[in-house]
CSV table of C-alpha atoms in Angstrom, one decimal:
chain,number,residue,atom,x,y,z
D,1,UNK,CA,107.3,95.6,-6.3
D,2,UNK,CA,106.3,91.9,-5.7
D,3,UNK,CA,109.8,91.1,-5.4
D,4,UNK,CA,110.9,93.9,-3.3
D,5,UNK,CA,107.6,92.3,-0.9
D,6,UNK,CA,109.5,89.2,-1.6
D,7,UNK,CA,112.1,89.8,-0.6
D,8,UNK,CA,111.6,91.9,2.5
D,9,UNK,CA,109.7,89.2,4.3
D,10,UNK,CA,112.8,87.6,5.2
D,11,UNK,CA,114.4,90.8,6.5
D,12,UNK,CA,111.6,91.7,8.6
D,13,UNK,CA,111.5,87.8,9.7
D,14,UNK,CA,115.1,89.3,10.8
D,15,UNK,CA,114.0,92.0,12.5
D,16,UNK,CA,111.6,90.6,14.5
D,17,UNK,CA,113.8,87.7,15.6
D,18,UNK,CA,116.4,90.3,16.7
D,19,UNK,CA,113.8,92.3,18.7
D,20,UNK,CA,112.7,89.5,20.3
D,21,UNK,CA,115.9,88.4,21.1
D,22,UNK,CA,117.1,91.1,22.5
D,23,UNK,CA,113.6,91.9,24.7
D,24,UNK,CA,113.7,88.3,26.3
D,25,UNK,CA,117.6,89.0,27.0
D,26,UNK,CA,117.0,92.9,28.7
D,27,UNK,CA,114.0,90.6,30.6
D,28,UNK,CA,116.6,88.4,32.1
D,29,UNK,CA,119.1,91.6,33.3
D,30,UNK,CA,116.4,93.4,34.9
D,31,UNK,CA,115.3,90.2,36.6
D,32,UNK,CA,118.9,89.5,37.5
D,33,UNK,CA,119.0,93.4,38.7
D,34,UNK,CA,116.1,92.4,40.7
D,35,UNK,CA,117.0,89.2,42.5
D,36,UNK,CA,120.5,90.5,43.2
D,37,UNK,CA,119.1,93.5,44.8
D,38,UNK,CA,116.9,91.5,46.7
D,39,UNK,CA,120.1,88.9,47.8
D,40,UNK,CA,122.1,92.2,48.6
D,41,UNK,CA,119.0,93.0,51.1
D,42,UNK,CA,118.5,89.8,52.5
D,43,UNK,CA,122.0,90.2,52.9
D,44,UNK,CA,122.1,93.1,55.3
D,45,UNK,CA,119.2,91.7,57.0
D,46,UNK,CA,120.6,88.6,58.0
D,47,UNK,CA,123.8,90.5,59.1
D,48,UNK,CA,121.9,92.9,61.5
D,49,UNK,CA,120.7,89.5,63.2
D,50,UNK,CA,123.8,88.2,63.5
D,51,UNK,CA,125.5,91.4,64.9
D,52,UNK,CA,121.9,91.8,67.2
D,53,UNK,CA,122.8,87.7,68.2
D,54,UNK,CA,126.4,89.2,70.0
D,55,UNK,CA,124.3,90.6,72.5
D,56,UNK,CA,121.2,88.4,73.4
D,57,UNK,CA,120.7,85.5,75.0
D,58,UNK,CA,119.8,82.1,73.2
D,59,UNK,CA,116.1,82.2,74.3
D,60,UNK,CA,114.0,84.6,73.4
D,61,UNK,CA,110.7,84.9,74.4
D,62,UNK,CA,108.0,83.8,71.3
D,63,UNK,CA,106.2,87.5,71.1
D,64,UNK,CA,108.7,89.8,71.0
D,65,UNK,CA,110.7,87.7,68.1
D,66,UNK,CA,107.2,87.1,65.3
D,67,UNK,CA,108.9,90.0,64.0
D,68,UNK,CA,112.6,91.6,63.7
D,69,UNK,CA,113.9,93.5,66.1
D,70,UNK,CA,113.9,97.2,65.1
D,71,UNK,CA,117.4,98.9,64.8
D,72,UNK,CA,118.5,100.6,68.1
D,73,UNK,CA,114.8,99.5,69.8
D,74,UNK,CA,115.4,96.8,72.8
D,75,UNK,CA,112.2,95.5,74.6
D,76,UNK,CA,113.8,93.7,77.3
D,77,UNK,CA,111.0,90.8,76.5
D,78,UNK,CA,113.4,90.0,73.8
D,79,UNK,CA,116.2,89.5,76.3
D,80,UNK,CA,114.0,86.9,78.3
D,81,UNK,CA,112.6,88.9,80.7
D,82,UNK,CA,109.2,87.3,82.0
D,83,UNK,CA,107.4,90.6,83.6
D,84,UNK,CA,104.9,88.7,86.1
D,85,UNK,CA,106.4,90.5,89.2
D,86,UNK,CA,108.0,87.1,90.3
D,87,UNK,CA,110.6,85.6,87.9
D,88,UNK,CA,114.3,87.2,88.5
D,89,UNK,CA,114.3,89.3,85.6
D,90,UNK,CA,117.9,91.2,86.9
D,91,UNK,CA,119.8,89.6,83.4
D,92,UNK,CA,117.3,90.3,80.8
D,93,UNK,CA,117.6,94.3,81.8
D,94,UNK,CA,121.2,93.9,82.1
D,95,UNK,CA,121.8,92.3,78.7
D,96,UNK,CA,119.1,94.8,77.2
D,97,UNK,CA,121.4,97.6,78.7
D,98,UNK,CA,124.5,96.4,77.3
D,99,UNK,CA,123.4,95.6,73.6
D,100,UNK,CA,121.5,99.0,74.1
D,101,UNK,CA,124.5,100.8,75.2
D,102,UNK,CA,126.7,100.0,71.9
D,103,UNK,CA,123.8,101.7,69.4
D,104,UNK,CA,123.8,105.8,69.6
D,105,UNK,CA,120.0,107.3,70.4
D,106,UNK,CA,118.9,103.9,71.8
D,107,UNK,CA,115.7,103.1,73.4
D,108,UNK,CA,115.8,100.5,75.8
D,109,UNK,CA,111.6,99.4,76.0
D,110,UNK,CA,109.9,98.3,79.3
D,111,UNK,CA,106.1,97.3,78.0
D,112,UNK,CA,103.5,98.5,79.7
D,113,UNK,CA,101.1,95.6,81.4
D,114,UNK,CA,104.3,94.0,83.0
D,115,UNK,CA,105.9,94.1,86.0
D,116,UNK,CA,109.3,93.3,86.6
D,117,UNK,CA,111.3,92.1,89.1
D,118,UNK,CA,115.1,93.2,89.6
D,119,UNK,CA,118.2,92.8,91.7
D,120,UNK,CA,120.5,94.7,92.7
D,121,UNK,CA,122.1,96.0,89.7
D,122,UNK,CA,124.5,98.7,88.5
D,123,UNK,CA,124.2,99.6,84.5
D,124,UNK,CA,127.4,101.4,83.9
D,125,UNK,CA,128.4,103.7,81.2
D,126,UNK,CA,129.8,105.0,79.3
D,127,UNK,CA,127.6,104.7,76.7
D,128,UNK,CA,126.6,105.8,73.4
D,129,UNK,CA,124.8,108.9,73.7
D,130,UNK,CA,120.7,109.4,73.5
D,131,UNK,CA,120.3,105.9,75.4
D,132,UNK,CA,116.8,106.0,76.2
D,133,UNK,CA,115.4,103.8,79.0
D,134,UNK,CA,111.8,104.2,78.3
D,135,UNK,CA,109.7,102.8,81.1
D,136,UNK,CA,106.5,102.4,80.5
D,137,UNK,CA,105.4,99.0,82.5
D,138,UNK,CA,106.6,98.5,86.5
D,139,UNK,CA,109.7,97.7,87.8
D,140,UNK,CA,110.2,96.2,91.4
D,141,UNK,CA,113.0,95.0,93.9
D,142,UNK,CA,113.0,92.2,95.9
D,143,UNK,CA,110.2,92.3,98.6
D,144,UNK,CA,111.8,93.5,101.7
D,145,UNK,CA,114.7,92.8,103.7
D,146,UNK,CA,114.4,89.2,104.1
D,147,UNK,CA,114.0,88.8,99.9
D,148,UNK,CA,117.1,90.6,99.5
D,149,UNK,CA,120.1,88.5,98.4
D,150,UNK,CA,122.8,88.5,101.3
D,151,UNK,CA,125.3,89.2,98.6
D,152,UNK,CA,123.9,92.2,97.0
D,153,UNK,CA,124.6,95.9,98.5
D,154,UNK,CA,121.3,97.1,100.7
D,155,UNK,CA,122.4,100.2,100.5
D,156,UNK,CA,121.0,100.9,97.1
D,157,UNK,CA,119.3,99.3,94.5
D,158,UNK,CA,119.1,100.4,90.7
D,159,UNK,CA,122.3,102.8,90.0
D,160,UNK,CA,123.2,104.5,86.5
D,161,UNK,CA,127.0,104.4,86.3
D,162,UNK,CA,129.2,107.0,84.7
D,163,UNK,CA,126.4,107.6,82.0
D,164,UNK,CA,125.9,110.8,79.2
D,165,UNK,CA,123.0,111.3,77.7
D,166,UNK,CA,120.6,109.4,79.3
D,167,UNK,CA,116.9,109.4,79.8
D,168,UNK,CA,114.7,108.1,82.0
D,169,UNK,CA,110.9,108.5,81.1
D,170,UNK,CA,107.5,107.2,80.6
D,171,UNK,CA,104.2,106.7,82.5
D,172,UNK,CA,105.3,103.9,84.1
D,173,UNK,CA,105.8,103.2,88.2
D,174,UNK,CA,108.6,102.3,90.2
D,175,UNK,CA,107.9,100.2,93.1
D,176,UNK,CA,109.6,100.5,95.8
D,177,UNK,CA,108.6,97.8,98.2
D,178,UNK,CA,109.6,99.9,101.0
D,179,UNK,CA,107.1,98.9,104.3
D,180,UNK,CA,109.4,96.0,105.8
D,181,UNK,CA,112.3,98.0,105.5
D,182,UNK,CA,110.9,101.4,107.4
D,183,UNK,CA,109.1,98.6,109.9
D,184,UNK,CA,113.3,97.6,110.4
D,185,UNK,CA,114.0,98.4,114.5
D,186,UNK,CA,116.6,101.0,113.6
D,187,UNK,CA,114.4,103.1,112.2
D,188,UNK,CA,113.2,106.3,114.4
D,189,UNK,CA,109.1,105.2,114.5
D,190,UNK,CA,109.7,102.0,116.1
D,191,UNK,CA,110.9,103.3,119.0
D,192,UNK,CA,109.4,105.1,121.9
D,193,UNK,CA,109.1,108.8,120.9
D,194,UNK,CA,111.1,109.0,118.0
D,195,UNK,CA,113.8,106.9,119.6
D,196,UNK,CA,115.8,103.9,117.9
D,197,UNK,CA,115.9,100.4,118.3
D,198,UNK,CA,118.8,97.8,118.2
D,199,UNK,CA,119.4,96.1,114.8
D,200,UNK,CA,120.6,95.9,111.1
D,201,UNK,CA,119.8,99.7,109.3
D,202,UNK,CA,120.7,99.7,105.8
D,203,UNK,CA,118.2,100.3,103.6
D,204,UNK,CA,118.7,100.5,99.8
D,205,UNK,CA,118.4,104.1,97.6
D,206,UNK,CA,115.9,103.6,94.9
D,207,UNK,CA,117.5,104.8,92.1
D,208,UNK,CA,120.6,106.6,91.9
D,209,UNK,CA,122.7,108.2,89.4
D,210,UNK,CA,126.5,108.8,90.0
D,211,UNK,CA,129.0,110.2,88.3
D,212,UNK,CA,126.8,111.3,85.6
D,213,UNK,CA,126.2,114.2,83.3
D,214,UNK,CA,123.2,115.4,81.3
D,215,UNK,CA,120.5,113.6,82.3
D,216,UNK,CA,116.3,113.8,82.0
D,217,UNK,CA,114.2,111.7,84.3
D,218,UNK,CA,110.6,112.3,83.1
D,219,UNK,CA,107.5,111.1,83.6
D,220,UNK,CA,107.8,108.5,86.4
D,221,UNK,CA,105.6,107.7,89.1
D,222,UNK,CA,107.4,106.4,92.2
D,223,UNK,CA,105.8,104.9,95.6
D,224,UNK,CA,106.9,103.4,98.4
D,225,UNK,CA,110.8,104.0,98.2
D,226,UNK,CA,112.7,102.2,100.9
D,227,UNK,CA,114.7,105.5,101.3
D,228,UNK,CA,115.6,108.1,99.1
D,229,UNK,CA,113.7,108.0,96.0
D,230,UNK,CA,116.4,109.6,93.3
D,231,UNK,CA,119.6,110.5,94.3
D,232,UNK,CA,122.0,112.3,91.9
D,233,UNK,CA,125.8,112.1,93.2
D,234,UNK,CA,128.8,114.0,91.3
D,235,UNK,CA,126.5,115.0,87.6
D,236,UNK,CA,126.2,117.7,86.2
D,237,UNK,CA,122.9,118.9,83.5
D,238,UNK,CA,120.7,117.4,85.5
D,239,UNK,CA,117.0,118.2,84.3
D,240,UNK,CA,113.6,116.4,86.4
D,241,UNK,CA,110.2,117.4,85.1
D,242,UNK,CA,106.9,115.9,86.2
D,243,UNK,CA,107.2,112.7,88.6
D,244,UNK,CA,105.2,112.1,90.9
D,245,UNK,CA,106.7,110.1,94.5
D,246,UNK,CA,104.6,109.1,97.2
D,247,UNK,CA,105.3,107.2,100.5
D,248,UNK,CA,103.4,107.6,103.8
D,249,UNK,CA,104.2,110.8,105.8
D,250,UNK,CA,105.7,108.1,108.6
D,251,UNK,CA,107.9,106.7,106.0
D,252,UNK,CA,111.5,107.5,107.4
D,253,UNK,CA,114.1,108.9,104.8
D,254,UNK,CA,112.4,108.8,101.8
D,255,UNK,CA,113.7,112.1,100.6
D,256,UNK,CA,112.0,112.5,97.2
D,257,UNK,CA,115.1,113.8,95.1
D,258,UNK,CA,118.7,114.4,96.8
D,259,UNK,CA,121.5,115.9,95.4
D,260,UNK,CA,125.1,115.8,96.1
D,261,UNK,CA,128.2,117.6,94.4
D,262,UNK,CA,126.4,118.2,91.8
D,263,UNK,CA,125.5,121.0,89.5
D,264,UNK,CA,123.1,122.4,87.0
D,265,UNK,CA,119.9,121.2,87.8
D,266,UNK,CA,116.6,121.8,87.0
D,267,UNK,CA,113.7,120.3,89.0
D,268,UNK,CA,110.3,121.3,87.5
D,269,UNK,CA,106.4,120.3,87.4
D,270,UNK,CA,106.5,117.7,90.0
D,271,UNK,CA,104.6,116.6,92.6
D,272,UNK,CA,106.3,114.4,95.9
D,273,UNK,CA,104.6,113.5,99.2
D,274,UNK,CA,106.7,111.7,101.3
D,275,UNK,CA,108.0,111.1,104.9
D,276,UNK,CA,110.9,112.9,104.6
D,277,UNK,CA,112.5,116.2,102.6
D,278,UNK,CA,110.7,116.4,99.3
D,279,UNK,CA,114.1,117.9,98.0
D,280,UNK,CA,117.2,117.6,99.6
D,281,UNK,CA,120.1,120.2,98.5
D,282,UNK,CA,123.4,118.8,100.1
D,283,UNK,CA,127.0,119.4,99.7
D,284,UNK,CA,128.5,121.1,96.6
D,285,UNK,CA,125.7,121.9,94.9
D,286,UNK,CA,124.9,125.0,92.5
D,287,UNK,CA,123.2,126.5,89.8
D,288,UNK,CA,119.6,125.0,91.1
D,289,UNK,CA,116.4,125.9,89.6
D,290,UNK,CA,113.3,124.3,91.1
D,291,UNK,CA,109.7,125.3,89.6
D,292,UNK,CA,106.3,124.6,90.3
D,293,UNK,CA,106.4,121.7,93.1
D,294,UNK,CA,103.9,120.5,95.0
D,295,UNK,CA,105.8,118.9,98.5
D,296,UNK,CA,103.1,117.3,100.9
D,297,UNK,CA,100.8,116.2,102.4
D,298,UNK,CA,103.6,115.3,105.0
D,299,UNK,CA,107.2,115.2,104.7
D,300,UNK,CA,109.8,118.2,105.8
D,301,UNK,CA,109.7,120.7,102.8
D,302,UNK,CA,112.2,121.6,101.0
D,303,UNK,CA,116.1,121.9,102.0
D,304,UNK,CA,118.8,122.8,101.9
D,305,UNK,CA,121.5,120.5,104.0
D,306,UNK,CA,121.6,119.0,106.3
D,307,UNK,CA,125.5,120.8,105.4
D,308,UNK,CA,128.5,120.5,107.2
D,309,UNK,CA,128.2,117.0,109.2
D,310,UNK,CA,131.5,115.4,111.2
D,311,UNK,CA,133.4,118.8,110.8
D,312,UNK,CA,132.7,118.2,106.8
D,313,UNK,CA,133.9,121.1,104.3
D,314,UNK,CA,129.9,122.1,102.6
D,315,UNK,CA,129.1,125.1,99.6
D,316,UNK,CA,126.3,125.2,98.1
D,317,UNK,CA,125.4,128.5,96.1
D,318,UNK,CA,122.7,130.5,93.2
D,319,UNK,CA,119.8,128.1,94.8
D,320,UNK,CA,116.6,129.3,93.2
D,321,UNK,CA,113.0,127.8,94.5
D,322,UNK,CA,109.8,129.5,93.2
D,323,UNK,CA,106.0,129.0,92.2
D,324,UNK,CA,106.0,125.9,94.5
D,325,UNK,CA,102.9,124.6,97.3
D,326,UNK,CA,103.9,123.1,100.5
D,327,UNK,CA,101.3,121.5,102.8
D,328,UNK,CA,100.6,119.5,105.4
D,329,UNK,CA,105.1,119.3,106.2
D,330,UNK,CA,106.8,120.0,109.0
D,331,UNK,CA,108.8,122.4,107.8
D,332,UNK,CA,108.8,125.0,104.4
D,333,UNK,CA,111.8,126.1,103.3
D,334,UNK,CA,115.0,125.5,105.2
D,335,UNK,CA,118.5,126.1,105.5
D,336,UNK,CA,120.2,123.4,108.0
D,337,UNK,CA,123.4,123.0,108.8
D,338,UNK,CA,125.8,121.0,111.7
D,339,UNK,CA,128.2,122.7,114.4
D,340,UNK,CA,132.1,122.2,113.8
D,341,UNK,CA,131.7,122.3,109.4
D,342,UNK,CA,132.8,125.2,107.0
D,343,UNK,CA,132.5,126.6,104.1
D,344,UNK,CA,128.9,128.7,102.9
D,345,UNK,CA,125.7,129.0,101.8
D,346,UNK,CA,125.5,131.6,99.5
D,347,UNK,CA,122.8,133.1,96.8
D,348,UNK,CA,119.6,131.3,97.8
D,349,UNK,CA,116.3,132.5,96.3
D,350,UNK,CA,112.8,131.4,98.0
D,351,UNK,CA,110.1,133.2,95.5
D,352,UNK,CA,106.1,132.9,95.1
D,353,UNK,CA,105.8,130.1,97.7
D,354,UNK,CA,102.3,128.6,99.0
D,355,UNK,CA,102.4,127.4,102.4
D,356,UNK,CA,99.5,125.7,103.4
D,357,UNK,CA,99.6,124.1,107.4
D,358,UNK,CA,103.0,124.4,106.9
D,359,UNK,CA,105.3,124.0,110.6
D,360,UNK,CA,108.4,126.2,110.2
D,361,UNK,CA,107.0,128.0,107.2
D,362,UNK,CA,110.5,129.5,106.7
D,363,UNK,CA,113.5,127.8,109.0
D,364,UNK,CA,117.5,128.5,109.4
D,365,UNK,CA,119.1,126.1,111.4
D,366,UNK,CA,122.4,126.2,112.3
D,367,UNK,CA,122.2,124.3,115.5
D,368,UNK,CA,120.6,121.2,113.3
D,369,UNK,CA,121.2,117.8,115.5
D,370,UNK,CA,119.7,114.9,115.5
D,371,UNK,CA,120.6,113.6,119.3
D,372,UNK,CA,120.4,115.4,122.9
D,373,UNK,CA,123.8,116.0,122.8
D,374,UNK,CA,125.7,117.8,120.4
D,375,UNK,CA,128.3,120.3,121.9
D,376,UNK,CA,128.8,123.7,120.9
D,377,UNK,CA,131.4,124.5,118.0
D,378,UNK,CA,133.2,127.3,117.2
D,379,UNK,CA,133.3,127.3,113.6
D,380,UNK,CA,129.9,126.7,111.6
D,381,UNK,CA,128.7,126.9,107.7
D,382,UNK,CA,128.1,130.8,107.1
D,383,UNK,CA,124.5,131.5,105.4
D,384,UNK,CA,124.6,134.8,103.6
D,385,UNK,CA,122.9,136.5,101.0
D,386,UNK,CA,119.1,134.9,101.7
D,387,UNK,CA,116.0,136.1,99.8
D,388,UNK,CA,112.4,135.2,100.9
D,389,UNK,CA,109.9,137.0,98.9
D,390,UNK,CA,106.2,136.4,98.1
D,391,UNK,CA,106.0,133.6,100.4
D,392,UNK,CA,102.2,133.3,102.2
D,393,UNK,CA,99.7,131.1,103.5
D,394,UNK,CA,99.5,129.2,106.7
D,395,UNK,CA,101.5,127.7,109.7
D,396,UNK,CA,101.0,125.3,112.5
D,397,UNK,CA,101.0,127.6,115.9
D,398,UNK,CA,103.2,124.4,117.3
D,399,UNK,CA,105.9,126.4,115.6
D,400,UNK,CA,106.4,130.5,114.8
D,401,UNK,CA,106.5,131.0,110.8
D,402,UNK,CA,110.4,132.5,111.0
D,403,UNK,CA,113.3,130.8,112.8
D,404,UNK,CA,116.6,132.3,112.2
D,405,UNK,CA,118.6,130.6,114.3
D,406,UNK,CA,122.2,131.3,113.5
D,407,UNK,CA,125.8,130.1,114.7
D,408,UNK,CA,127.3,131.9,118.2
D,409,UNK,CA,130.1,132.6,116.2
D,410,UNK,CA,129.3,132.9,112.6
D,411,UNK,CA,126.0,135.2,112.3
D,412,UNK,CA,124.0,135.1,109.1
D,413,UNK,CA,124.4,138.0,107.3
D,414,UNK,CA,122.2,139.7,104.4
D,415,UNK,CA,118.9,138.0,105.0
D,416,UNK,CA,116.0,140.1,102.8
D,417,UNK,CA,111.7,139.3,103.0
D,418,UNK,CA,109.6,141.3,100.7
D,419,UNK,CA,106.1,140.5,100.6
D,420,UNK,CA,105.3,138.1,103.3
D,421,UNK,CA,102.3,137.2,104.8
D,422,UNK,CA,101.6,133.9,106.9
D,423,UNK,CA,98.6,133.4,109.3
D,424,UNK,CA,98.2,130.6,112.0
D,425,UNK,CA,95.9,127.7,110.2
D,426,UNK,CA,94.1,127.7,113.4
D,427,UNK,CA,92.7,130.8,115.8
D,428,UNK,CA,93.9,134.1,115.9
D,429,UNK,CA,97.5,134.6,117.8
D,430,UNK,CA,100.0,135.1,115.2
D,431,UNK,CA,103.1,134.3,116.9
D,432,UNK,CA,106.6,136.0,116.9
D,433,UNK,CA,109.5,135.2,114.3
D,434,UNK,CA,112.5,134.3,116.5
D,435,UNK,CA,116.1,135.2,115.1
D,436,UNK,CA,119.5,134.3,117.1
D,437,UNK,CA,122.1,136.2,115.3
D,438,UNK,CA,120.5,137.1,112.3
D,439,UNK,CA,121.6,140.1,109.9
D,440,UNK,CA,119.1,140.9,107.3
D,441,UNK,CA,115.8,143.3,107.0
D,442,UNK,CA,112.4,143.5,105.4
D,443,UNK,CA,111.9,145.6,102.4
D,444,UNK,CA,108.3,145.8,102.8
D,445,UNK,CA,105.8,145.1,105.3
D,446,UNK,CA,105.2,142.0,106.2
D,447,UNK,CA,103.1,139.5,108.0
D,448,UNK,CA,103.8,139.0,110.9
D,449,UNK,CA,106.3,141.9,111.0
D,450,UNK,CA,109.6,140.9,112.2
D,451,UNK,CA,111.7,143.3,114.7
D,452,UNK,CA,114.2,140.6,116.0
D,453,UNK,CA,116.5,140.8,113.0
D,454,UNK,CA,119.9,142.6,113.2
D,455,UNK,CA,121.1,145.5,111.5
D,456,UNK,CA,123.7,146.2,109.3
D,457,UNK,CA,126.9,143.9,109.1
D,458,UNK,CA,128.4,142.1,112.1
D,459,UNK,CA,130.8,143.7,114.1
D,460,UNK,CA,134.5,142.9,112.6
D,461,UNK,CA,134.7,140.2,115.6
D,462,UNK,CA,132.6,138.3,113.4
D,463,UNK,CA,133.5,138.9,110.0
D,464,UNK,CA,135.1,135.5,109.4
D,465,UNK,CA,133.5,135.1,105.6
D,466,UNK,CA,133.7,131.4,104.8
D,467,UNK,CA,133.4,132.3,101.0
D,468,UNK,CA,137.0,131.9,100.7
D,469,UNK,CA,136.7,128.0,101.5
D,470,UNK,CA,133.9,127.5,98.7
D,471,UNK,CA,136.3,129.6,95.5
């Protein structure tokens, strides 16, 4: 037994030696694998920084550069933006746009607590889908015409061009700094009795979307735009929600939202108080749904038009305005066309709208003119199939509560009214509605009663149908 034990000792030592050696080698393999994996990750991190550096300017502000840039997240300060309201941050915003434009679902971040001054700029696509412009701070243009560079367009400030799936959103502020623009001598309020005085007249649209699709504008606060606040030209699939737009009631041409040649539009849950149309719908627009707006005090209400200026073609169809409030405005819901144009407005519904001391709560004006020397024309944009239902509230007694002034040669047809109740804001005098060459009827008893609408269809001499121009 002793010999067996003696012979086993070297064997045991040998087993222990091999096990120790194997454990040592295994630990080195694991360590090597760990370092190799770490090296691969470090390589990727360096590679990411290299890719980002292509779009980043050499000077990066210290605060954001303390931590790595998240993939797809582009803080404008990382591109050199100062945000002090004085420095020109235009190039930083352009660089952020150029970098984010190449990345799907990227976010351009404008942080809260900073004010960024940007010159007139066009942000150009096409970009990767899902781009978000997250505005939490403030952005502003140069302060007035004297500060505007002479080589920059004075007709527009920020333009988004040929972009698909862009969201402009956040709780930030766009400050248009418009007062000096409003006070140019050419503006209507500067001359006596609404006249104008000689002088330059171009004023920039604040935010313009051009030839873009699948757009969302949400949550933004806009104040004191030099001219139109938001304008959409040749766009489709536009969703606008929860905007807060303000400008003084006397500020000229400060339309809240204007759309032109644009289709499939939703405008919801917004407050607009300004000096011109709350929403204006221009030629070439169709499939528009407007819901839960508060317009005023001030402004000109919700307008289709003006249409047909300079003898032009205008087609507008399938428009719904509902569940909204208009207060202290010069107009309520309005359709306005120039004489001499052609085309058609058809399929329009104004539903469940409350008027609060509004002049011209319901108005169709086919003699729209900005001067006193507009001549009569035989051609006009036709207006047909217009529905007014559940429109109630008070009106300013300077004008009748309903005004249907239709073309001498092309009457308005199929105007229907139901559940209308409009009472004077002051006094007891209920003014009679006004009608001229307007065909239609009331489906329920309305206040005030309307007896001036013509029944049936117009005579054959008026039978021209401009819908054919719009097919």
